[in-house]
PDB file of C-alpha atoms in Angstrom:
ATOM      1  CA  UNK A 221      25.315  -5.366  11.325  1.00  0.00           C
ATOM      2  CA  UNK A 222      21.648  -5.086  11.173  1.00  0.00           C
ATOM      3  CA  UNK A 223      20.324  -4.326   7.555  1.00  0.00           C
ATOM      4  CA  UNK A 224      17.287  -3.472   5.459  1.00  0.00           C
ATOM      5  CA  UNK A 225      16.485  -4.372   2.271  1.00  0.00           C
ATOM      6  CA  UNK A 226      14.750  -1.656   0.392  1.00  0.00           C
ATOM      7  CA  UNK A 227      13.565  -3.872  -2.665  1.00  0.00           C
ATOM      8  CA  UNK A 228      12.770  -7.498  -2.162  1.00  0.00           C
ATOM      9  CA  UNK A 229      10.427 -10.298  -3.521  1.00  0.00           C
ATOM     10  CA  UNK A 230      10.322 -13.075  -2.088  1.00  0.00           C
ATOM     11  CA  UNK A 231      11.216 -16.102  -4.361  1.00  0.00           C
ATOM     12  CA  UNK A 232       8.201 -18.042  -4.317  1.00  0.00           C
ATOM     13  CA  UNK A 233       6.290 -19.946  -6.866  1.00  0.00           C
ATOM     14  CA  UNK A 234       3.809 -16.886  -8.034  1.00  0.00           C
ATOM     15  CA  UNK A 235       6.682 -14.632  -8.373  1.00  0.00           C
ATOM     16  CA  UNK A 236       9.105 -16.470 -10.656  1.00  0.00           C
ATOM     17  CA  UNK A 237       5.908 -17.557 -12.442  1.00  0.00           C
ATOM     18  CA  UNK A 238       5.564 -13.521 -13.164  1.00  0.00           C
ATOM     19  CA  UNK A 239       8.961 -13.344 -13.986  1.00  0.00           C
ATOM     20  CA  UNK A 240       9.162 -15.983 -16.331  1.00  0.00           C
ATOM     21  CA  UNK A 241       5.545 -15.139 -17.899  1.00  0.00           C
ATOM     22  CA  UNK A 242       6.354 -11.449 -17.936  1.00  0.00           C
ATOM     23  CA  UNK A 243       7.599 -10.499 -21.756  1.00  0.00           C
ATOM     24  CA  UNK A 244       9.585  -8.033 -21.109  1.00  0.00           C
ATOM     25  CA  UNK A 245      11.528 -10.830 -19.075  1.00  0.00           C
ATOM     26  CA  UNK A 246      12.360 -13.147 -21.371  1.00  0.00           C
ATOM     27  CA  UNK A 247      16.112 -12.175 -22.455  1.00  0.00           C
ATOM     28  CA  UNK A 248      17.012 -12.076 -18.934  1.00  0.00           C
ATOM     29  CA  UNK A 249      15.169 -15.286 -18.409  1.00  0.00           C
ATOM     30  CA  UNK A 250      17.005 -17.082 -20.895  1.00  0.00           C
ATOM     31  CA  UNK A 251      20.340 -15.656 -20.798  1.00  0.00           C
ATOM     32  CA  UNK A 252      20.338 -16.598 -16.565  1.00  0.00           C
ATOM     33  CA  UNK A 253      18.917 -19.545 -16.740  1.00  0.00           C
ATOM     34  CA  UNK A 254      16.108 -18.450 -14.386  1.00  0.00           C
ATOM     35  CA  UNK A 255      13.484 -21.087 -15.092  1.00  0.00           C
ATOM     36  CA  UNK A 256      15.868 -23.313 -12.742  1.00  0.00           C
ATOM     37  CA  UNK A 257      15.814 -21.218 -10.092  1.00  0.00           C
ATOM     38  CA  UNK A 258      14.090 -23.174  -7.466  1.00  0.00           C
ATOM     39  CA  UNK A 259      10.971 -21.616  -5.572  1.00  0.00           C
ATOM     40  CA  UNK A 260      10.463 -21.262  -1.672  1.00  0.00           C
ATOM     41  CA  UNK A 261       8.039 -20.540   0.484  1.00  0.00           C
ATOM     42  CA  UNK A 262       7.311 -17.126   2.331  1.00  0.00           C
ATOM     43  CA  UNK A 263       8.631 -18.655   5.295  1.00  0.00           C
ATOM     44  CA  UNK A 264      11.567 -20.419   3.720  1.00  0.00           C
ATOM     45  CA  UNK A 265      12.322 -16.795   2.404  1.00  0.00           C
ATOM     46  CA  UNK A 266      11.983 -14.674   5.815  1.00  0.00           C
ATOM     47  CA  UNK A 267      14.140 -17.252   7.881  1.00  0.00           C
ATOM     48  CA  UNK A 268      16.683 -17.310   5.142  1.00  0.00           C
ATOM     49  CA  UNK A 269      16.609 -13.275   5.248  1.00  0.00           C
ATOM     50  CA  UNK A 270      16.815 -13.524   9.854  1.00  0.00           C
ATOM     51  CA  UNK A 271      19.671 -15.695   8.782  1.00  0.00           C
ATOM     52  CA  UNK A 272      21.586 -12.706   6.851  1.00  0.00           C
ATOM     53  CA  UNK A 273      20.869 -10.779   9.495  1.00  0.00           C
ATOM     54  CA  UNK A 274      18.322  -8.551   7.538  1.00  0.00           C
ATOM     55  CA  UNK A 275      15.786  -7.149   9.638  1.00  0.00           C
ATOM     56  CA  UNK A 276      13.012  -5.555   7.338  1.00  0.00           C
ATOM     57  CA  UNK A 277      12.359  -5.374   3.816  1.00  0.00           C
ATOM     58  CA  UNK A 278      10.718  -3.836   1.512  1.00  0.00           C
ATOM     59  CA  UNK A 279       8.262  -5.954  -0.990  1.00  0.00           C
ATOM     60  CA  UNK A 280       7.439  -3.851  -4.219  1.00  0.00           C
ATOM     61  CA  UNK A 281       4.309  -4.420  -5.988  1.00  0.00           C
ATOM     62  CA  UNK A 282       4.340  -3.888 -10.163  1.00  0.00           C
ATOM     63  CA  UNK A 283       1.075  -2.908 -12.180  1.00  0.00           C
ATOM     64  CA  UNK A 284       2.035  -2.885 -15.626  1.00  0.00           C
ATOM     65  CA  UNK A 285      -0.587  -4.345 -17.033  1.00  0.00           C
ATOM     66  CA  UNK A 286      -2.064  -1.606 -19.077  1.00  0.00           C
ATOM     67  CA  UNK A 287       1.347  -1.892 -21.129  1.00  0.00           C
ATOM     68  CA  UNK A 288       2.390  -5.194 -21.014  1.00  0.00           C
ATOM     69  CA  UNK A 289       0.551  -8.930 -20.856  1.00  0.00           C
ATOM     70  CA  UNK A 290       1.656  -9.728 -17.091  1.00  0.00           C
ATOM     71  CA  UNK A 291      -0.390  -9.847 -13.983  1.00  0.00           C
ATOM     72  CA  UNK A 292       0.079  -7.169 -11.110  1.00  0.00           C
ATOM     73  CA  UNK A 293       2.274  -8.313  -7.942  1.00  0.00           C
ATOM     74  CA  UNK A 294       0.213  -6.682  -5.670  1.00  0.00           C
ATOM     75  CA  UNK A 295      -1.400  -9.298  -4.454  1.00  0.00           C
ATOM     76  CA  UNK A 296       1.613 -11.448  -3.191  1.00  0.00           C
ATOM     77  CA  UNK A 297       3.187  -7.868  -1.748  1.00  0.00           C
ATOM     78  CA  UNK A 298      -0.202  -7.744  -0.024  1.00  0.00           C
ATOM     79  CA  UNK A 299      -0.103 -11.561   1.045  1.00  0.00           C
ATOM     80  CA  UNK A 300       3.618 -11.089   2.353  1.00  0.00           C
ATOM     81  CA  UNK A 301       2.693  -7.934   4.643  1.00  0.00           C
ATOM     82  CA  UNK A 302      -0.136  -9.420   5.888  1.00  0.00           C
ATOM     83  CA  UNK A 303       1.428 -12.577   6.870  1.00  0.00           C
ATOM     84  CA  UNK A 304       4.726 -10.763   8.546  1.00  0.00           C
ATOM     85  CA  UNK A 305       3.310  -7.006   9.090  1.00  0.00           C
ATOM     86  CA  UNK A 306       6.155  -6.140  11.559  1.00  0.00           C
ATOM     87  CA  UNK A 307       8.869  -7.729   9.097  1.00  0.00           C
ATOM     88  CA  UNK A 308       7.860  -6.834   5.327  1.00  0.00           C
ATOM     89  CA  UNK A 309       6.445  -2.977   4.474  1.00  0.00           C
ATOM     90  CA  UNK A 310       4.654  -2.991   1.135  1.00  0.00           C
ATOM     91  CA  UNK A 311       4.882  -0.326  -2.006  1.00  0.00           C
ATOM     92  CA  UNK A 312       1.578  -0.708  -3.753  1.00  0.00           C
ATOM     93  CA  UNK A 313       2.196  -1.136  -7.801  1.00  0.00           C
ATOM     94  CA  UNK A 314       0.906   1.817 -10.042  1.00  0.00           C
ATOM     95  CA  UNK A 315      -0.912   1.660 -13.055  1.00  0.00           C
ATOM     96  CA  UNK A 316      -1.030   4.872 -14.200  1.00  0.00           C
ATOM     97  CA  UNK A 317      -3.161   4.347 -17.080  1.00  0.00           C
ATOM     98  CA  UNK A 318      -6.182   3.115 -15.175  1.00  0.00           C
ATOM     99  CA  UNK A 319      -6.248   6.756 -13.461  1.00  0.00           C
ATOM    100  CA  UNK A 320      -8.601   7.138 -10.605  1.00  0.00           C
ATOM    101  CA  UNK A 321      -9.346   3.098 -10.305  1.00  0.00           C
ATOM    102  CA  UNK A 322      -5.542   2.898  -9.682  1.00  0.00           C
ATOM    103  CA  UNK A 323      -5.961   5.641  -7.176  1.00  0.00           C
ATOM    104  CA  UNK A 324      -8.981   4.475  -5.652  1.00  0.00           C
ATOM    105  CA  UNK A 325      -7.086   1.293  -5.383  1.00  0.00           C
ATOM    106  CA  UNK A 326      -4.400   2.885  -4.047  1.00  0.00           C
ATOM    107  CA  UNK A 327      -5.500   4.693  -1.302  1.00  0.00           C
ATOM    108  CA  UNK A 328      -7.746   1.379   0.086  1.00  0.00           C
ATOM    109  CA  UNK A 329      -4.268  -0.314   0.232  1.00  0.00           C
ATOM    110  CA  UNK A 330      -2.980   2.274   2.271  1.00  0.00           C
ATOM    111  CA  UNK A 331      -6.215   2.558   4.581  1.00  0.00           C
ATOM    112  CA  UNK A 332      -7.537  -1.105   4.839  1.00  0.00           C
ATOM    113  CA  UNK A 333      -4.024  -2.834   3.963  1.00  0.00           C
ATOM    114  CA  UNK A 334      -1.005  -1.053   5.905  1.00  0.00           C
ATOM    115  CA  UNK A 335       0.224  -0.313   2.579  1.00  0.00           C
ATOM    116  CA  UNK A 336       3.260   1.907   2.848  1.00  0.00           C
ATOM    117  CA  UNK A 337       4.462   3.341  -0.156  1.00  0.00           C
ATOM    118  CA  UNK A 338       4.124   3.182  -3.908  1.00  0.00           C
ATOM    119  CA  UNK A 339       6.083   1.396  -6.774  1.00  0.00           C
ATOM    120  CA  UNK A 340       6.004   2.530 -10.289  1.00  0.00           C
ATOM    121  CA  UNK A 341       7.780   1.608 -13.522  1.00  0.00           C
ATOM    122  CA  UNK A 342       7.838   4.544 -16.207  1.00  0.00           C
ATOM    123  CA  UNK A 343       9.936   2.377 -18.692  1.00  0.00           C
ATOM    124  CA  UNK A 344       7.858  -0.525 -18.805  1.00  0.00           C
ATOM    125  CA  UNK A 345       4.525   1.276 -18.754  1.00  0.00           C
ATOM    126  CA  UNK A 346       5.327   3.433 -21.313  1.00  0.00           C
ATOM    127  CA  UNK A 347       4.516   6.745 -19.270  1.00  0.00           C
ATOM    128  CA  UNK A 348       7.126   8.904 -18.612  1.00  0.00           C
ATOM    129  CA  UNK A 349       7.897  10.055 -14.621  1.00  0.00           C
ATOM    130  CA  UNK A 350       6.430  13.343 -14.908  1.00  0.00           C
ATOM    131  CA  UNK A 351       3.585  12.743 -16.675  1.00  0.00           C
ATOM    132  CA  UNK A 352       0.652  14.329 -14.932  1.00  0.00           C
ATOM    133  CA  UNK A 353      -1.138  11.155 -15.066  1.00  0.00           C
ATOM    134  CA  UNK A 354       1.153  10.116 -11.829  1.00  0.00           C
ATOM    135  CA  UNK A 355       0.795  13.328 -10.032  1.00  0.00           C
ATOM    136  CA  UNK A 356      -2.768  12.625  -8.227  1.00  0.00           C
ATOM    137  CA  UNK A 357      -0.507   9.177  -7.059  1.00  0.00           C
ATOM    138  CA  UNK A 358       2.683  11.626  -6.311  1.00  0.00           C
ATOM    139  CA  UNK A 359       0.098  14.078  -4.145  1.00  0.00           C
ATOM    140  CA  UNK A 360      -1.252  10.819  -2.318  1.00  0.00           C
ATOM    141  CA  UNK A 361       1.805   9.586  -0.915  1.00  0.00           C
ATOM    142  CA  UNK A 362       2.465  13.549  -0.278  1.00  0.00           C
ATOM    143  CA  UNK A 363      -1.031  13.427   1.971  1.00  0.00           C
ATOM    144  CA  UNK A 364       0.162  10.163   3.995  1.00  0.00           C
ATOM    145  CA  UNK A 365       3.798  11.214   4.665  1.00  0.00           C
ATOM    146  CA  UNK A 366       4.548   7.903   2.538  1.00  0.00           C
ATOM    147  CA  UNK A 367       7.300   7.604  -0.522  1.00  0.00           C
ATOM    148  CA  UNK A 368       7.674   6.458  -3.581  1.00  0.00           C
ATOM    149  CA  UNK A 369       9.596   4.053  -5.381  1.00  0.00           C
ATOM    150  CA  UNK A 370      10.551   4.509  -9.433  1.00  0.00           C
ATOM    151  CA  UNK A 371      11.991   1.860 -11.273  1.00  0.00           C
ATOM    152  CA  UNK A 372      15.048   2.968 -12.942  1.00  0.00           C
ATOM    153  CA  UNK A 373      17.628   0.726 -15.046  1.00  0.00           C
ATOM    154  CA  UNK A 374      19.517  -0.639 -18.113  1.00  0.00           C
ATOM    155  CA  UNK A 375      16.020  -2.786 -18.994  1.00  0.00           C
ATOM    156  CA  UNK A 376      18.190  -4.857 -20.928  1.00  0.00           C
ATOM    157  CA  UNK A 377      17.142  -6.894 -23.171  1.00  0.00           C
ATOM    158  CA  UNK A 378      13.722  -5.556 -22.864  1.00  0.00           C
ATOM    159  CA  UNK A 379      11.468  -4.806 -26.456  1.00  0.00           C
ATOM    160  CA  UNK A 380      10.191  -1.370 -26.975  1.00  0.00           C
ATOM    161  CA  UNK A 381      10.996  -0.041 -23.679  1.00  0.00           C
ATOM    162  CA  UNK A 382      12.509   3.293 -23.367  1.00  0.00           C
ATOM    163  CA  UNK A 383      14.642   4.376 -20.877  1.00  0.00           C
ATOM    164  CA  UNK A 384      14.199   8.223 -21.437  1.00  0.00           C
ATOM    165  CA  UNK A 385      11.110   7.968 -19.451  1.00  0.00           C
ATOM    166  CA  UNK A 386      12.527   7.253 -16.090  1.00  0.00           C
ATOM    167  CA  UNK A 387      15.642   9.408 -16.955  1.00  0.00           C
ATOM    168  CA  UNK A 388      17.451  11.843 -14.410  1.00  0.00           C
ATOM    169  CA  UNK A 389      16.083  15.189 -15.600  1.00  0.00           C
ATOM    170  CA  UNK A 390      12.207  14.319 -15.132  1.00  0.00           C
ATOM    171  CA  UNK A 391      12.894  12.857 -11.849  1.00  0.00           C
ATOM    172  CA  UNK A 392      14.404  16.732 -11.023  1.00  0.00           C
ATOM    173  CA  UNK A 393      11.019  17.800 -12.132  1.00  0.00           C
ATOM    174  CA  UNK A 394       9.137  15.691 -10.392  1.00  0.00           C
ATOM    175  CA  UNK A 395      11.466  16.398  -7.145  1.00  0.00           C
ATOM    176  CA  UNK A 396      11.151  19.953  -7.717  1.00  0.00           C
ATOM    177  CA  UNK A 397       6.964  19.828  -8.066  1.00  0.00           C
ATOM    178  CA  UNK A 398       6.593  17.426  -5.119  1.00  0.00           C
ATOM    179  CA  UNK A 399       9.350  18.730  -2.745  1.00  0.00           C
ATOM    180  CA  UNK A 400       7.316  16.656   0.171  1.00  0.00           C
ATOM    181  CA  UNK A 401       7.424  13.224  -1.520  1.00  0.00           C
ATOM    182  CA  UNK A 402      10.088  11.267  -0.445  1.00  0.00           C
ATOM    183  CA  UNK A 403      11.318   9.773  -3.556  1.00  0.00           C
ATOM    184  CA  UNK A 404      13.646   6.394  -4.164  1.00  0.00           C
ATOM    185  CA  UNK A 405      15.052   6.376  -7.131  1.00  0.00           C
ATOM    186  CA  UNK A 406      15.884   1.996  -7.505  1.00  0.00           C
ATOM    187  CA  UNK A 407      18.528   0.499  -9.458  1.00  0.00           C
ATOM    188  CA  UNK A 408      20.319   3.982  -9.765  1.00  0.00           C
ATOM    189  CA  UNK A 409      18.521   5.614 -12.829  1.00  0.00           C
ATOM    190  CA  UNK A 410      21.939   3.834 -14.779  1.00  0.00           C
ATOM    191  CA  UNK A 411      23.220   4.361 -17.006  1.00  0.00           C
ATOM    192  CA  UNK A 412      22.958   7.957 -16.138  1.00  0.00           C
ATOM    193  CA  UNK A 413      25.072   7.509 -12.927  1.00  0.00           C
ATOM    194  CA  UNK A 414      26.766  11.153 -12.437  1.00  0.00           C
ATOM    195  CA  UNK A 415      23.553  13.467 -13.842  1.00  0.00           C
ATOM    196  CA  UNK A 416      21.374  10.498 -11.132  1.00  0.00           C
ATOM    197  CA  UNK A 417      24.226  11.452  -8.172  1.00  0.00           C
ATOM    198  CA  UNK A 418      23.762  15.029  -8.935  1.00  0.00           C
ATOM    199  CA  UNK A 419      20.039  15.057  -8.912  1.00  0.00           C
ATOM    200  CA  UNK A 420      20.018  13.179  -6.000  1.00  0.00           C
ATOM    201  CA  UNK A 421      22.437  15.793  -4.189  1.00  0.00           C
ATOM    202  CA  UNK A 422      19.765  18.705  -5.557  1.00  0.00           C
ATOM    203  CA  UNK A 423      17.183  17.501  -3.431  1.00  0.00           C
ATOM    204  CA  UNK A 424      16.696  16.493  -0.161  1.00  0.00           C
ATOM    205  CA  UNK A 425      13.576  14.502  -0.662  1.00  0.00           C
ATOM    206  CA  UNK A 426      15.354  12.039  -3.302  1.00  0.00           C
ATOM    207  CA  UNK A 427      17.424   9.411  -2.190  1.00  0.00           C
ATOM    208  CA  UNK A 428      18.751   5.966  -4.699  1.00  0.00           C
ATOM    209  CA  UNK A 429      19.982   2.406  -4.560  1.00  0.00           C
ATOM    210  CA  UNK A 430      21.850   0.437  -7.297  1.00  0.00           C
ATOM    211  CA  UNK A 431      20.557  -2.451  -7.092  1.00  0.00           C
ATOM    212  CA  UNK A 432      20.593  -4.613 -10.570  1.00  0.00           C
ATOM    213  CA  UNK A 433      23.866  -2.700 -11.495  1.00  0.00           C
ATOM    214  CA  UNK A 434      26.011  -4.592  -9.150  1.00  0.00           C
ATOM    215  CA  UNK A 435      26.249  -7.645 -11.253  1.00  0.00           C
ATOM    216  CA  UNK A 436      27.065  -6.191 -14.834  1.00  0.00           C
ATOM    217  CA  UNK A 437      28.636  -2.364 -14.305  1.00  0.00           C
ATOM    218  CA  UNK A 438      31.071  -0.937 -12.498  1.00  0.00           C
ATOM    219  CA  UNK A 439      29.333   1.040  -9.192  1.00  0.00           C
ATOM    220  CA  UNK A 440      32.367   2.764  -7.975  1.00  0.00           C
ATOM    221  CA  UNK A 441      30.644   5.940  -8.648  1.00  0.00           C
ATOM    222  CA  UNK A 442      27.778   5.412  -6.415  1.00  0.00           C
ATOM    223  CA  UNK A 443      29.924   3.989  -3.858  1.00  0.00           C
ATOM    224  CA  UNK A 444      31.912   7.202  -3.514  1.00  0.00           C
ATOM    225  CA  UNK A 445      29.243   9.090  -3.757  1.00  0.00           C
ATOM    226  CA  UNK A 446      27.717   6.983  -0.919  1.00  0.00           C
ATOM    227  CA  UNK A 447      31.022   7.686   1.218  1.00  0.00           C
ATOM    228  CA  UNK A 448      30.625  11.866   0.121  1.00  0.00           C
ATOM    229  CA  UNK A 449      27.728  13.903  -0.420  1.00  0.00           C
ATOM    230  CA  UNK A 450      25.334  10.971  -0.561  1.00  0.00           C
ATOM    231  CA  UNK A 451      26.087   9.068   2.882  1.00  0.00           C
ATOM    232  CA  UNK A 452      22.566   9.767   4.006  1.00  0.00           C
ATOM    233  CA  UNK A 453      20.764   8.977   0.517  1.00  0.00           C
ATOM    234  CA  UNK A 454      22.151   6.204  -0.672  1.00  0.00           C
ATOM    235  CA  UNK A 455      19.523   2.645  -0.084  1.00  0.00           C
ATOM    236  CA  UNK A 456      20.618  -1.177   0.112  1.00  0.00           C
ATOM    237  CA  UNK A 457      18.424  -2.908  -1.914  1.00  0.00           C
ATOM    238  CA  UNK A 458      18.830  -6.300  -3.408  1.00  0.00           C
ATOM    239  CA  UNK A 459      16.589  -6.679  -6.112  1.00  0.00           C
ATOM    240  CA  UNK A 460      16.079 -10.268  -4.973  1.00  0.00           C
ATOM    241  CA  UNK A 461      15.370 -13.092  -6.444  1.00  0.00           C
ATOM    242  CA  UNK A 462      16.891 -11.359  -9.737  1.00  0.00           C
ATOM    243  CA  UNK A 463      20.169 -11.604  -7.959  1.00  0.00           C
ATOM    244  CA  UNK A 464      20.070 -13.323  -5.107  1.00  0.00           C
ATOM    245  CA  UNK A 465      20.385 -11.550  -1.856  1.00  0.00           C
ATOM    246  CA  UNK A 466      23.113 -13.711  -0.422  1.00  0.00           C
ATOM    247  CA  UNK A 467      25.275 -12.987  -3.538  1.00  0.00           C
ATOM    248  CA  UNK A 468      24.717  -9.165  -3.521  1.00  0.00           C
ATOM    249  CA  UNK A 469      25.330  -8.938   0.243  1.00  0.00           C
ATOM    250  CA  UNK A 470      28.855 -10.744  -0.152  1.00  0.00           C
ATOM    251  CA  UNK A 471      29.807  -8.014  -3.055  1.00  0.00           C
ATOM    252  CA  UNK A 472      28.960  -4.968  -0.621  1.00  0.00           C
ATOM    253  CA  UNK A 473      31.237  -6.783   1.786  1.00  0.00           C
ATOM    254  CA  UNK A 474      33.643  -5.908  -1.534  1.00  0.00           C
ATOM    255  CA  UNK A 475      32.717  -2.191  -1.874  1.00  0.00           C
ATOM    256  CA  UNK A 476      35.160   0.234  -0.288  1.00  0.00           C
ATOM    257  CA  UNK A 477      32.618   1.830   1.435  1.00  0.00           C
ATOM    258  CA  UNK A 478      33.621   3.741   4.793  1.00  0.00           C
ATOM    259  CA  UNK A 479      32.758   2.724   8.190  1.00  0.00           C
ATOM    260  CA  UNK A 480      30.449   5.393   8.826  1.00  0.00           C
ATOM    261  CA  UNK A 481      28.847   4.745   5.141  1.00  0.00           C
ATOM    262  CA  UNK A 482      28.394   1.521   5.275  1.00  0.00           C
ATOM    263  CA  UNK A 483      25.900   1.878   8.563  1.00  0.00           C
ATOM    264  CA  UNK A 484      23.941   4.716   6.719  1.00  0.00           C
ATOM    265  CA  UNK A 485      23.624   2.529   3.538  1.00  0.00           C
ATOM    266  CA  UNK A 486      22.717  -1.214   5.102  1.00  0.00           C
ATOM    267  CA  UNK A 487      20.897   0.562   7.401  1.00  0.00           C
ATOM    268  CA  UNK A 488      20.573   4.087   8.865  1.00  0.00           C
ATOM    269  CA  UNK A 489      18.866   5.379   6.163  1.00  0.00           C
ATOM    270  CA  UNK A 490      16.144   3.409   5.109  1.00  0.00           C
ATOM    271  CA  UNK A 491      15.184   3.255   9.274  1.00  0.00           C
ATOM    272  CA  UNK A 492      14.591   6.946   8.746  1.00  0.00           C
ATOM    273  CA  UNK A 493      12.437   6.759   5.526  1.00  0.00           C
ATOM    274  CA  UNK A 494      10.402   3.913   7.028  1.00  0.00           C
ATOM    275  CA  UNK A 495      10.247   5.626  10.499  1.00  0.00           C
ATOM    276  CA  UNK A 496      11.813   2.394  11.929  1.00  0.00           C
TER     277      UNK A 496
END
């Protein structure tokens, strides 16, 4: 079966370095072992995806910086699409506190470099989804037909960061304000699983993956969801290298997922959101 991963970074050098540099990181860091993780190259990374039979991914920037002492990711997103244009599509990292230089920014991505959607993290940026200071980026990606991708999550381990801002109930508002942005909701909004499923049933534009539960929590939830009302809104993504693609693609091989589910999930749906 042919699949697409929905949020991917590839495992080289630069981006364990921001991993392991980043300190909202450093729990996770120490409590996997991550510094031992070994690094690969961009091309070591796309054969070993051909290899899983994975056709396309998506490579999400981050632009915390405002918040948090950690470099962007844009520029290796940037460096990956460029290098494999037909195999990676790039979500540009938001940060929402340099207003219109992040927009400016933004929208020469999308003209100049193919850009393709955008990637922001209200928990670790400290701004919550619906603050107005993303709606001129929410409006943009409503202007190129293009979605966007929030960073959800149990941010475990992480200082100071509060989950409230990325919680179900602003996403609705956003949803509801914005009813032509395609919105992905990654990693599931968890751990509010049932008010995320309903949200996600509310609105057509909104659609979810739970990727970075599948290790630690129990996802039945979002798999029957996935096999109900959600068949067409429900996203692979592997969150890779934070759990490794290989390992996350043998647990779905686990799920009870239906036939007809399983093709919408790995792949159906995120064709149609990337026009694929």
């Amino acid at each position: 079966m042919s699949i697409i991963d929905m949020r991917f970074r590839p495992a080289t050098r630069e981006t364990l370095q921001g991993i392991l540099t980043n300190p909202l990181y450093q729990a996770f860091s120490a409590a996997t072992n991550f510094a031992a993780r070994p690094a690969r190259t961009l091309d070591e990374e796309v054969a070993m995806l051909r290899d899983l039979d994975v056709v396309h991914a998506v490579v999400t920037g981050r632009d915390i910086a405002s918040s948090v002492n950690t470099a962007s990711t844009n520029p290796g997103m940037l460096e990956s699409i460029q290098k494999y244009p037909d195999f990676f599509t790039g979500f540009y990292g938001i940060d929402p506190l340099l207003r219109m230089d992040a927009l400016r920014a933004f929208r020469r991505a999308v003209k100049e470099y193919g850009v393709k959607g955008a990637s922001i993290d209200p928990a670790m940026s400290g701004v919550a989804v619906n603050s107005a200071l993303y709606y001129p980026f929410y409006a943009a990606c409503c202007e190129e037909n293009i979605p966007v991708a929030i960073t959800t999550g149990c941010s475990c381990g992480m200082p100071h960061v509060v989950l409230e801002h990325h919680a179900p109930w602003l996403i609705d508002r956003v949803a509801s304000d914005f009813p032509e942005l395609t919105i992905i909701v990654s990693h599931g909004a968890y751990p509010w699983i049932m008010e995320m499923v309903g949200v996600a049933t509310r609105h057509q534009n909104v659609y979810l993956d739970f990727s970075a539960c599948t290790m630690l929590f129990n996802v039945e939830q979002y798999v029957h969801a996935a096999n109900r009302q959600l068949m067409n809104k429900v996203l692979f993504a592997s969150a890779h290298p934070f759990d490794h693609i290989a390992d996350t693609l043998k647990l779905y091989d686990s799920l009870p997922f239906t036939q007809e589910a399983r093709e919408c999930v790995m792949y159906k749906n995120a064709a149609k959101i990337l026009g694929l």
